[in-house]
Amino acid sequence: MFVIKVGGSEGINYNSFLQDLAKYEDYIVVHGGSSELNAISEKLGKPPVFVTSVSGFSSRYTDRETMEIFNMIYAGKMNKMLVENLQKLGINAVGLSGIDGRLIEGKKKRALKIVENGKKKILRGDLSGMIEKINTNLLKLLLTNSYVPVLTPPAISYESEAINVDGDRCAGQIAVSMKADTLIILSNVPGLLKDANDESSLVKTIKADQIDYHIENYAKGRMKKKLLGAKEAIEGGVKSVILGDARSESPVSNAFNGQGTIIQ
Ligand code: ADP
């Protein structure tokens, strides 16, 4: 089986992605919704706030109001759009967020340690956390009855609060827990680029022990989290992680045919 994560950035061709995906069997879909969330948050007069952690990773500051909008976009608009379109293709998809059936469970962060204008700061009121448990029973229940799970953050904390978790790392954890052979992470770039502004600078392969080097030297912004998700997946026993391009006509087949960045 394989886990496929499709991002939420601009330029992703969801119709081609789903049509291509429909050719395969035995998979779990994980998705994002970042650009849509940013756009709707602006329209609602609550522009997104991004913070950078002391370790250099950026994340969305998610207060209660942001979480409500997050649910509207991720678990609502994006999830149901994907489920509806899979249903049109004859695939019996079931959309769930991490809250449903405690599907994705984790520890809520106490406070965010961030860097702002070069200064370290503690930020409170953030609803985000780290994934620790996947409800594999629920996923197996769906898969053995031929349903295709379509999953999205948020996750649920041990205190039963919705928490924002990173979609790529979430896909990685799901792949590990379900003992998937392959994790495909599709985004709006050809894969990891040595120069984020030059699409011809694609890194074709990364060995497991070289992931940290690539995080430090090439990945910027949110690409860092994709590599972190890939690292966690490989360390957890997933055989290969492919970072592929969701803008292409056949993004899933292309990834399986060796296009993109292959991490092993
Ligand atoms: P998604 O929402 O599809 O999951 P993200 O927007 O989170 O995707 O991450 C993909 C983005 O990472 C790209 O659009 C690109 O701007 C950025 N990025 C930063 N560094 C790199 C890099 N070295 N190679 C490729 N993309 C990079």
PDB file of C-alpha atoms and ligand atoms in Angstrom:
ATOM      1  CA  MET A   1       0.000   0.000   0.000  1.00  0.00           C
ATOM      2  CA  PHE A   2       1.020   3.604  -0.379  1.00  0.00           C
ATOM      3  CA  VAL A   3       0.206   6.962   1.193  1.00  0.00           C
ATOM      4  CA  ILE A   4      -0.143   9.981  -1.040  1.00  0.00           C
ATOM      5  CA  LYS A   5      -0.112  13.533   0.262  1.00  0.00           C
ATOM      6  CA  VAL A   6      -1.306  16.305  -2.001  1.00  0.00           C
ATOM      7  CA  GLY A   7      -0.449  19.820  -0.975  1.00  0.00           C
ATOM      8  CA  GLY A   8      -2.605  22.859  -0.796  1.00  0.00           C
ATOM      9  CA  SER A   9      -0.436  25.291  -2.692  1.00  0.00           C
ATOM     10  CA  GLU A  10      -1.310  27.299  -5.764  1.00  0.00           C
ATOM     11  CA  GLY A  11      -1.014  25.657  -9.162  1.00  0.00           C
ATOM     12  CA  ILE A  12      -2.013  22.132  -8.177  1.00  0.00           C
ATOM     13  CA  ASN A  13      -4.136  20.381 -10.794  1.00  0.00           C
ATOM     14  CA  TYR A  14      -6.558  18.380  -8.608  1.00  0.00           C
ATOM     15  CA  ASN A  15      -8.574  16.926 -11.525  1.00  0.00           C
ATOM     16  CA  SER A  16      -5.547  15.391 -13.216  1.00  0.00           C
ATOM     17  CA  PHE A  17      -4.257  14.198  -9.865  1.00  0.00           C
ATOM     18  CA  LEU A  18      -7.498  12.408  -9.008  1.00  0.00           C
ATOM     19  CA  GLN A  19      -7.919  10.903 -12.479  1.00  0.00           C
ATOM     20  CA  ASP A  20      -4.404   9.547 -12.322  1.00  0.00           C
ATOM     21  CA  LEU A  21      -4.869   8.308  -8.750  1.00  0.00           C
ATOM     22  CA  ALA A  22      -8.052   6.455  -9.737  1.00  0.00           C
ATOM     23  CA  LYS A  23      -5.887   4.016 -11.743  1.00  0.00           C
ATOM     24  CA  TYR A  24      -4.326   2.708  -8.533  1.00  0.00           C
ATOM     25  CA  GLU A  25      -5.520   0.586  -5.630  1.00  0.00           C
ATOM     26  CA  ASP A  26      -4.775   0.304  -1.931  1.00  0.00           C
ATOM     27  CA  TYR A  27      -3.832   3.798  -0.852  1.00  0.00           C
ATOM     28  CA  ILE A  28      -4.609   6.524   1.664  1.00  0.00           C
ATOM     29  CA  VAL A  29      -4.873  10.181   0.664  1.00  0.00           C
ATOM     30  CA  VAL A  30      -3.681  12.979   2.952  1.00  0.00           C
ATOM     31  CA  HIS A  31      -4.157  16.566   1.880  1.00  0.00           C
ATOM     32  CA  GLY A  32      -3.438  20.173   2.759  1.00  0.00           C
ATOM     33  CA  GLY A  33      -5.191  23.439   2.003  1.00  0.00           C
ATOM     34  CA  SER A  34      -2.735  26.180   2.841  1.00  0.00           C
ATOM     35  CA  SER A  35      -3.234  28.598  -0.054  1.00  0.00           C
ATOM     36  CA  GLU A  36      -7.033  28.338   0.151  1.00  0.00           C
ATOM     37  CA  LEU A  37      -6.861  28.886   3.917  1.00  0.00           C
ATOM     38  CA  ASN A  38      -4.691  31.954   3.416  1.00  0.00           C
ATOM     39  CA  ALA A  39      -7.077  33.396   0.822  1.00  0.00           C
ATOM     40  CA  ILE A  40     -10.244  32.786   2.864  1.00  0.00           C
ATOM     41  CA  SER A  41      -8.599  34.041   6.080  1.00  0.00           C
ATOM     42  CA  GLU A  42      -7.779  37.306   4.292  1.00  0.00           C
ATOM     43  CA  LYS A  43     -11.371  37.609   3.051  1.00  0.00           C
ATOM     44  CA  LEU A  44     -12.680  37.032   6.578  1.00  0.00           C
ATOM     45  CA  GLY A  45     -10.443  39.796   7.887  1.00  0.00           C
ATOM     46  CA  LYS A  46      -8.145  37.436   9.803  1.00  0.00           C
ATOM     47  CA  PRO A  47      -4.922  37.369   7.762  1.00  0.00           C
ATOM     48  CA  PRO A  48      -2.631  34.374   8.411  1.00  0.00           C
ATOM     49  CA  VAL A  49       0.280  34.750  10.815  1.00  0.00           C
ATOM     50  CA  PHE A  50       3.394  32.661  10.277  1.00  0.00           C
ATOM     51  CA  VAL A  51       6.065  32.237  12.917  1.00  0.00           C
ATOM     52  CA  THR A  52       9.556  30.771  12.775  1.00  0.00           C
ATOM     53  CA  SER A  53      10.596  28.355  15.514  1.00  0.00           C
ATOM     54  CA  VAL A  54      14.009  28.548  17.178  1.00  0.00           C
ATOM     55  CA  SER A  55      15.032  25.515  15.131  1.00  0.00           C
ATOM     56  CA  GLY A  56      14.239  27.398  11.915  1.00  0.00           C
ATOM     57  CA  PHE A  57      10.940  25.802  10.866  1.00  0.00           C
ATOM     58  CA  SER A  58       8.029  28.045   9.954  1.00  0.00           C
ATOM     59  CA  SER A  59       4.450  27.342  11.016  1.00  0.00           C
ATOM     60  CA  ARG A  60       1.028  28.922  11.125  1.00  0.00           C
ATOM     61  CA  TYR A  61       0.027  30.596  14.398  1.00  0.00           C
ATOM     62  CA  THR A  62      -3.309  28.891  15.096  1.00  0.00           C
ATOM     63  CA  ASP A  63      -5.497  30.557  17.702  1.00  0.00           C
ATOM     64  CA  ARG A  64      -9.100  29.394  18.265  1.00  0.00           C
ATOM     65  CA  GLU A  65     -10.544  31.584  15.512  1.00  0.00           C
ATOM     66  CA  THR A  66      -7.889  30.427  13.053  1.00  0.00           C
ATOM     67  CA  MET A  67      -8.710  26.823  13.997  1.00  0.00           C
ATOM     68  CA  GLU A  68     -12.352  27.399  13.132  1.00  0.00           C
ATOM     69  CA  ILE A  69     -11.407  28.737   9.695  1.00  0.00           C
ATOM     70  CA  PHE A  70      -8.833  25.930   9.355  1.00  0.00           C
ATOM     71  CA  ASN A  71     -11.589  23.344   9.887  1.00  0.00           C
ATOM     72  CA  MET A  72     -13.823  25.096   7.358  1.00  0.00           C
ATOM     73  CA  ILE A  73     -11.176  24.898   4.674  1.00  0.00           C
ATOM     74  CA  TYR A  74      -9.297  21.677   5.387  1.00  0.00           C
ATOM     75  CA  ALA A  75     -11.993  19.396   6.804  1.00  0.00           C
ATOM     76  CA  GLY A  76     -14.749  21.192   4.871  1.00  0.00           C
ATOM     77  CA  LYS A  77     -14.023  22.669   1.479  1.00  0.00           C
ATOM     78  CA  MET A  78     -10.843  20.809   0.495  1.00  0.00           C
ATOM     79  CA  ASN A  79     -11.730  17.430   2.006  1.00  0.00           C
ATOM     80  CA  LYS A  80     -15.217  17.347   0.539  1.00  0.00           C
ATOM     81  CA  MET A  81     -13.990  18.574  -2.858  1.00  0.00           C
ATOM     82  CA  LEU A  82     -11.557  15.640  -3.013  1.00  0.00           C
ATOM     83  CA  VAL A  83     -14.139  13.119  -1.748  1.00  0.00           C
ATOM     84  CA  GLU A  84     -16.794  14.383  -4.167  1.00  0.00           C
ATOM     85  CA  ASN A  85     -14.442  14.154  -7.128  1.00  0.00           C
ATOM     86  CA  LEU A  86     -13.208  10.683  -6.150  1.00  0.00           C
ATOM     87  CA  GLN A  87     -16.843   9.605  -5.886  1.00  0.00           C
ATOM     88  CA  LYS A  88     -17.412  10.936  -9.435  1.00  0.00           C
ATOM     89  CA  LEU A  89     -14.586   8.662 -10.540  1.00  0.00           C
ATOM     90  CA  GLY A  90     -16.307   5.665  -8.935  1.00  0.00           C
ATOM     91  CA  ILE A  91     -14.083   5.537  -5.868  1.00  0.00           C
ATOM     92  CA  ASN A  92     -15.779   5.144  -2.528  1.00  0.00           C
ATOM     93  CA  ALA A  93     -13.809   7.751  -0.622  1.00  0.00           C
ATOM     94  CA  VAL A  94     -14.453   8.664   3.008  1.00  0.00           C
ATOM     95  CA  GLY A  95     -13.157  12.003   4.256  1.00  0.00           C
ATOM     96  CA  LEU A  96     -12.015  12.342   7.845  1.00  0.00           C
ATOM     97  CA  SER A  97     -10.017  14.825   9.840  1.00  0.00           C
ATOM     98  CA  GLY A  98      -7.659  13.754  12.594  1.00  0.00           C
ATOM     99  CA  ILE A  99     -10.323  14.564  15.195  1.00  0.00           C
ATOM    100  CA  ASP A 100     -12.764  11.970  13.866  1.00  0.00           C
ATOM    101  CA  GLY A 101     -12.406   8.705  15.761  1.00  0.00           C
ATOM    102  CA  ARG A 102      -9.211  10.157  17.311  1.00  0.00           C
ATOM    103  CA  LEU A 103      -7.601   9.269  13.981  1.00  0.00           C
ATOM    104  CA  ILE A 104      -4.522  11.451  14.434  1.00  0.00           C
ATOM    105  CA  GLU A 105      -3.642  12.056  18.066  1.00  0.00           C
ATOM    106  CA  GLY A 106      -0.865  14.057  19.606  1.00  0.00           C
ATOM    107  CA  LYS A 107       0.497  16.279  22.290  1.00  0.00           C
ATOM    108  CA  LYS A 108      -0.515  19.924  22.297  1.00  0.00           C
ATOM    109  CA  LYS A 109       2.448  22.282  22.469  1.00  0.00           C
ATOM    110  CA  ARG A 110       2.527  24.274  25.706  1.00  0.00           C
ATOM    111  CA  ALA A 111       3.929  27.381  24.082  1.00  0.00           C
ATOM    112  CA  LEU A 112       5.744  28.226  20.887  1.00  0.00           C
ATOM    113  CA  LYS A 113       9.388  29.221  21.119  1.00  0.00           C
ATOM    114  CA  ILE A 114       9.848  31.519  18.195  1.00  0.00           C
ATOM    115  CA  VAL A 115      12.329  33.959  16.739  1.00  0.00           C
ATOM    116  CA  GLU A 116      11.003  37.397  15.831  1.00  0.00           C
ATOM    117  CA  ASN A 117      13.297  40.076  14.406  1.00  0.00           C
ATOM    118  CA  GLY A 118      16.281  38.073  15.642  1.00  0.00           C
ATOM    119  CA  LYS A 119      14.918  37.840  19.192  1.00  0.00           C
ATOM    120  CA  LYS A 120      13.667  34.711  20.960  1.00  0.00           C
ATOM    121  CA  LYS A 121      10.094  34.922  22.208  1.00  0.00           C
ATOM    122  CA  ILE A 122       7.448  32.688  23.820  1.00  0.00           C
ATOM    123  CA  LEU A 123       4.083  32.726  22.090  1.00  0.00           C
ATOM    124  CA  ARG A 124       0.964  31.432  23.862  1.00  0.00           C
ATOM    125  CA  GLY A 125      -2.570  30.614  22.733  1.00  0.00           C
ATOM    126  CA  ASP A 126      -1.390  28.493  19.838  1.00  0.00           C
ATOM    127  CA  LEU A 127      -3.358  25.335  19.106  1.00  0.00           C
ATOM    128  CA  SER A 128      -0.747  23.132  17.526  1.00  0.00           C
ATOM    129  CA  GLY A 129       1.003  19.950  18.420  1.00  0.00           C
ATOM    130  CA  MET A 130       3.080  16.912  17.604  1.00  0.00           C
ATOM    131  CA  ILE A 131       1.550  13.704  16.276  1.00  0.00           C
ATOM    132  CA  GLU A 132       2.176  10.660  18.450  1.00  0.00           C
ATOM    133  CA  LYS A 133      -0.527   8.134  17.561  1.00  0.00           C
ATOM    134  CA  ILE A 134      -2.455   7.064  14.484  1.00  0.00           C
ATOM    135  CA  ASN A 135      -5.688   5.122  14.895  1.00  0.00           C
ATOM    136  CA  THR A 136      -4.692   2.345  12.504  1.00  0.00           C
ATOM    137  CA  ASN A 137      -7.751   0.260  13.496  1.00  0.00           C
ATOM    138  CA  LEU A 138     -10.039   2.870  11.999  1.00  0.00           C
ATOM    139  CA  LEU A 139      -7.971   3.079   8.814  1.00  0.00           C
ATOM    140  CA  LYS A 140      -7.875  -0.714   8.479  1.00  0.00           C
ATOM    141  CA  LEU A 141     -11.634  -0.856   9.023  1.00  0.00           C
ATOM    142  CA  LEU A 142     -12.090   1.452   6.043  1.00  0.00           C
ATOM    143  CA  LEU A 143      -9.480  -0.150   3.805  1.00  0.00           C
ATOM    144  CA  THR A 144     -10.632  -3.736   4.376  1.00  0.00           C
ATOM    145  CA  ASN A 145     -14.127  -2.647   3.389  1.00  0.00           C
ATOM    146  CA  SER A 146     -12.805  -1.018   0.179  1.00  0.00           C
ATOM    147  CA  TYR A 147     -13.224   2.604   1.265  1.00  0.00           C
ATOM    148  CA  VAL A 148     -10.468   5.057   0.362  1.00  0.00           C
ATOM    149  CA  PRO A 149      -9.584   7.258   3.363  1.00  0.00           C
ATOM    150  CA  VAL A 150      -9.074  10.935   2.537  1.00  0.00           C
ATOM    151  CA  LEU A 151      -7.448  12.493   5.587  1.00  0.00           C
ATOM    152  CA  THR A 152      -6.613  15.966   6.759  1.00  0.00           C
ATOM    153  CA  PRO A 153      -5.347  17.879   9.787  1.00  0.00           C
ATOM    154  CA  PRO A 154      -6.272  19.025  12.385  1.00  0.00           C
ATOM    155  CA  ALA A 155      -5.329  16.278  14.807  1.00  0.00           C
ATOM    156  CA  ILE A 156      -6.726  15.823  18.306  1.00  0.00           C
ATOM    157  CA  SER A 157      -4.851  16.400  21.556  1.00  0.00           C
ATOM    158  CA  TYR A 158      -4.992  14.049  24.550  1.00  0.00           C
ATOM    159  CA  GLU A 159      -7.311  16.658  26.106  1.00  0.00           C
ATOM    160  CA  SER A 160      -9.575  16.356  23.030  1.00  0.00           C
ATOM    161  CA  GLU A 161      -8.801  19.753  21.563  1.00  0.00           C
ATOM    162  CA  ALA A 162      -8.261  20.224  17.840  1.00  0.00           C
ATOM    163  CA  ILE A 163      -4.580  20.882  17.151  1.00  0.00           C
ATOM    164  CA  ASN A 164      -2.878  21.998  13.988  1.00  0.00           C
ATOM    165  CA  VAL A 165      -0.245  19.556  12.806  1.00  0.00           C
ATOM    166  CA  ASP A 166       1.918  19.594   9.738  1.00  0.00           C
ATOM    167  CA  GLY A 167       0.340  17.740   6.805  1.00  0.00           C
ATOM    168  CA  ASP A 168       3.587  16.325   5.443  1.00  0.00           C
ATOM    169  CA  ARG A 169       4.705  14.947   8.783  1.00  0.00           C
ATOM    170  CA  CYS A 170       1.183  13.653   9.294  1.00  0.00           C
ATOM    171  CA  ALA A 171       1.406  11.746   5.998  1.00  0.00           C
ATOM    172  CA  GLY A 172       4.780  10.396   7.113  1.00  0.00           C
ATOM    173  CA  GLN A 173       3.387   9.138  10.423  1.00  0.00           C
ATOM    174  CA  ILE A 174       0.417   7.529   8.698  1.00  0.00           C
ATOM    175  CA  ALA A 175       2.730   5.791   6.220  1.00  0.00           C
ATOM    176  CA  VAL A 176       4.845   4.457   9.106  1.00  0.00           C
ATOM    177  CA  SER A 177       1.877   3.299  11.205  1.00  0.00           C
ATOM    178  CA  MET A 178       0.214   1.594   8.243  1.00  0.00           C
ATOM    179  CA  LYS A 179       3.520   0.013   7.160  1.00  0.00           C
ATOM    180  CA  ALA A 180       3.253   1.581   3.705  1.00  0.00           C
ATOM    181  CA  ASP A 181       6.004   0.808   1.171  1.00  0.00           C
ATOM    182  CA  THR A 182       5.878   4.232  -0.424  1.00  0.00           C
ATOM    183  CA  LEU A 183       4.983   7.763   0.562  1.00  0.00           C
ATOM    184  CA  ILE A 184       4.401  10.245  -2.250  1.00  0.00           C
ATOM    185  CA  ILE A 185       4.343  13.946  -1.378  1.00  0.00           C
ATOM    186  CA  LEU A 186       3.001  16.072  -4.222  1.00  0.00           C
ATOM    187  CA  SER A 187       3.428  19.817  -4.284  1.00  0.00           C
ATOM    188  CA  ASN A 188       3.685  22.686  -6.755  1.00  0.00           C
ATOM    189  CA  VAL A 189       7.394  22.140  -7.473  1.00  0.00           C
ATOM    190  CA  PRO A 190       9.192  19.310  -9.324  1.00  0.00           C
ATOM    191  CA  GLY A 191      10.711  18.046  -6.055  1.00  0.00           C
ATOM    192  CA  LEU A 192      13.517  19.365  -3.893  1.00  0.00           C
ATOM    193  CA  LEU A 193      15.394  22.052  -5.800  1.00  0.00           C
ATOM    194  CA  LYS A 194      18.956  23.086  -5.058  1.00  0.00           C
ATOM    195  CA  ASP A 195      17.834  26.591  -5.907  1.00  0.00           C
ATOM    196  CA  ALA A 196      14.169  27.147  -5.002  1.00  0.00           C
ATOM    197  CA  ASN A 197      13.861  29.604  -7.922  1.00  0.00           C
ATOM    198  CA  ASP A 198      15.303  27.292 -10.565  1.00  0.00           C
ATOM    199  CA  GLU A 199      13.140  24.325 -11.519  1.00  0.00           C
ATOM    200  CA  SER A 200      15.989  22.745 -13.465  1.00  0.00           C
ATOM    201  CA  SER A 201      18.018  22.358 -10.258  1.00  0.00           C
ATOM    202  CA  LEU A 202      16.096  19.252  -9.153  1.00  0.00           C
ATOM    203  CA  VAL A 203      17.784  16.904  -6.699  1.00  0.00           C
ATOM    204  CA  LYS A 204      16.961  13.483  -8.163  1.00  0.00           C
ATOM    205  CA  THR A 205      17.884  11.216  -5.273  1.00  0.00           C
ATOM    206  CA  ILE A 206      18.635  11.603  -1.586  1.00  0.00           C
ATOM    207  CA  LYS A 207      20.022   8.825   0.571  1.00  0.00           C
ATOM    208  CA  ALA A 208      18.497   8.462   4.042  1.00  0.00           C
ATOM    209  CA  ASP A 209      21.645   9.693   5.786  1.00  0.00           C
ATOM    210  CA  GLN A 210      21.782  12.780   3.545  1.00  0.00           C
ATOM    211  CA  ILE A 211      18.324  14.132   4.422  1.00  0.00           C
ATOM    212  CA  ASP A 212      19.563  16.431   7.210  1.00  0.00           C
ATOM    213  CA  TYR A 213      22.207  17.873   4.889  1.00  0.00           C
ATOM    214  CA  HIS A 214      19.510  18.702   2.313  1.00  0.00           C
ATOM    215  CA  ILE A 215      17.232  20.235   4.975  1.00  0.00           C
ATOM    216  CA  GLU A 216      20.036  22.503   6.110  1.00  0.00           C
ATOM    217  CA  ASN A 217      21.469  23.418   2.726  1.00  0.00           C
ATOM    218  CA  TYR A 218      18.672  23.503   0.149  1.00  0.00           C
ATOM    219  CA  ALA A 219      15.180  23.372   1.615  1.00  0.00           C
ATOM    220  CA  LYS A 220      13.628  26.674   2.596  1.00  0.00           C
ATOM    221  CA  GLY A 221      10.331  27.511   4.289  1.00  0.00           C
ATOM    222  CA  ARG A 222       7.799  24.760   4.101  1.00  0.00           C
ATOM    223  CA  MET A 223       9.970  22.466   1.981  1.00  0.00           C
ATOM    224  CA  LYS A 224      11.909  21.780   5.198  1.00  0.00           C
ATOM    225  CA  LYS A 225       8.827  20.090   6.674  1.00  0.00           C
ATOM    226  CA  LYS A 226       8.448  17.863   3.639  1.00  0.00           C
ATOM    227  CA  LEU A 227      11.977  16.579   4.094  1.00  0.00           C
ATOM    228  CA  LEU A 228      11.371  16.174   7.812  1.00  0.00           C
ATOM    229  CA  GLY A 229       8.246  14.139   7.031  1.00  0.00           C
ATOM    230  CA  ALA A 230      10.292  12.077   4.571  1.00  0.00           C
ATOM    231  CA  LYS A 231      13.002  11.515   7.161  1.00  0.00           C
ATOM    232  CA  GLU A 232      10.517  10.352   9.796  1.00  0.00           C
ATOM    233  CA  ALA A 233       8.891   8.041   7.264  1.00  0.00           C
ATOM    234  CA  ILE A 234      12.175   6.427   6.195  1.00  0.00           C
ATOM    235  CA  GLU A 235      13.344   6.086   9.808  1.00  0.00           C
ATOM    236  CA  GLY A 236      10.010   4.413  10.570  1.00  0.00           C
ATOM    237  CA  GLY A 237      10.467   1.780   7.869  1.00  0.00           C
ATOM    238  CA  VAL A 238       8.860   3.253   4.735  1.00  0.00           C
ATOM    239  CA  LYS A 239      10.988   2.060   1.803  1.00  0.00           C
ATOM    240  CA  SER A 240      10.844   5.147  -0.356  1.00  0.00           C
ATOM    241  CA  VAL A 241       9.507   8.682  -0.287  1.00  0.00           C
ATOM    242  CA  ILE A 242       8.965  10.544  -3.548  1.00  0.00           C
ATOM    243  CA  LEU A 243       8.568  14.313  -3.723  1.00  0.00           C
ATOM    244  CA  GLY A 244       6.607  14.871  -6.930  1.00  0.00           C
ATOM    245  CA  ASP A 245       4.968  17.614  -8.983  1.00  0.00           C
ATOM    246  CA  ALA A 246       1.177  17.953  -8.610  1.00  0.00           C
ATOM    247  CA  ARG A 247       0.946  20.413 -11.496  1.00  0.00           C
ATOM    248  CA  SER A 248       1.568  17.734 -14.117  1.00  0.00           C
ATOM    249  CA  GLU A 249      -1.059  15.717 -16.023  1.00  0.00           C
ATOM    250  CA  SER A 250      -0.146  12.376 -14.395  1.00  0.00           C
ATOM    251  CA  PRO A 251       1.489  13.261 -11.093  1.00  0.00           C
ATOM    252  CA  VAL A 252       1.025   9.851  -9.454  1.00  0.00           C
ATOM    253  CA  SER A 253       2.256   7.783 -12.418  1.00  0.00           C
ATOM    254  CA  ASN A 254       5.153  10.195 -12.909  1.00  0.00           C
ATOM    255  CA  ALA A 255       6.204   9.764  -9.300  1.00  0.00           C
ATOM    256  CA  PHE A 256       6.054   5.972  -9.586  1.00  0.00           C
ATOM    257  CA  ASN A 257       8.027   6.219 -12.842  1.00  0.00           C
ATOM    258  CA  GLY A 258      10.912   7.926 -11.117  1.00  0.00           C
ATOM    259  CA  GLN A 259      10.210  11.614 -11.679  1.00  0.00           C
ATOM    260  CA  GLY A 260      10.752  13.993  -8.783  1.00  0.00           C
ATOM    261  CA  THR A 261      13.056  13.581  -5.805  1.00  0.00           C
ATOM    262  CA  ILE A 262      13.389   9.994  -4.611  1.00  0.00           C
ATOM    263  CA  ILE A 263      14.443   9.518  -0.998  1.00  0.00           C
ATOM    264  CA  GLN A 264      15.544   6.044   0.087  1.00  0.00           C
TER     265      GLN A 264
HETATM  266  P1  ADP B   1       2.092  22.244  -0.236  1.00  0.00           P
HETATM  267  O1  ADP B   1       1.107  23.253   0.284  1.00  0.00           O
HETATM  268  O2  ADP B   1       1.847  21.822  -1.640  1.00  0.00           O
HETATM  269  O3  ADP B   1       2.276  21.103   0.684  1.00  0.00           O
HETATM  270  P2  ADP B   1       4.245  24.004   0.447  1.00  0.00           P
HETATM  271  O4  ADP B   1       3.848  25.326  -0.097  1.00  0.00           O
HETATM  272  O5  ADP B   1       4.062  23.704   1.866  1.00  0.00           O
HETATM  273  O6  ADP B   1       3.503  22.906  -0.391  1.00  0.00           O
HETATM  274  O7  ADP B   1       5.769  23.686   0.088  1.00  0.00           O
HETATM  275  C1  ADP B   1       6.215  23.763  -1.230  1.00  0.00           C
HETATM  276  C2  ADP B   1       6.950  25.073  -1.424  1.00  0.00           C
HETATM  277  O8  ADP B   1       8.247  25.000  -0.823  1.00  0.00           O
HETATM  278  C3  ADP B   1       7.227  25.410  -2.857  1.00  0.00           C
HETATM  279  O9  ADP B   1       6.148  26.063  -3.474  1.00  0.00           O
HETATM  280  C4  ADP B   1       8.474  26.324  -2.756  1.00  0.00           C
HETATM  281  O10 ADP B   1       8.094  27.668  -2.812  1.00  0.00           O
HETATM  282  C5  ADP B   1       9.027  26.057  -1.367  1.00  0.00           C
HETATM  283  N1  ADP B   1      10.439  25.691  -1.355  1.00  0.00           N
HETATM  284  C6  ADP B   1      11.359  26.188  -0.508  1.00  0.00           C
HETATM  285  N2  ADP B   1      12.587  25.670  -0.730  1.00  0.00           N
HETATM  286  C7  ADP B   1      12.447  24.815  -1.757  1.00  0.00           C
HETATM  287  C8  ADP B   1      13.366  23.967  -2.441  1.00  0.00           C
HETATM  288  N3  ADP B   1      14.661  23.930  -2.122  1.00  0.00           N
HETATM  289  N4  ADP B   1      12.884  23.189  -3.417  1.00  0.00           N
HETATM  290  C9  ADP B   1      11.582  23.234  -3.759  1.00  0.00           C
HETATM  291  N5  ADP B   1      10.656  24.012  -3.154  1.00  0.00           N
HETATM  292  C10 ADP B   1      11.080  24.810  -2.162  1.00  0.00           C
END
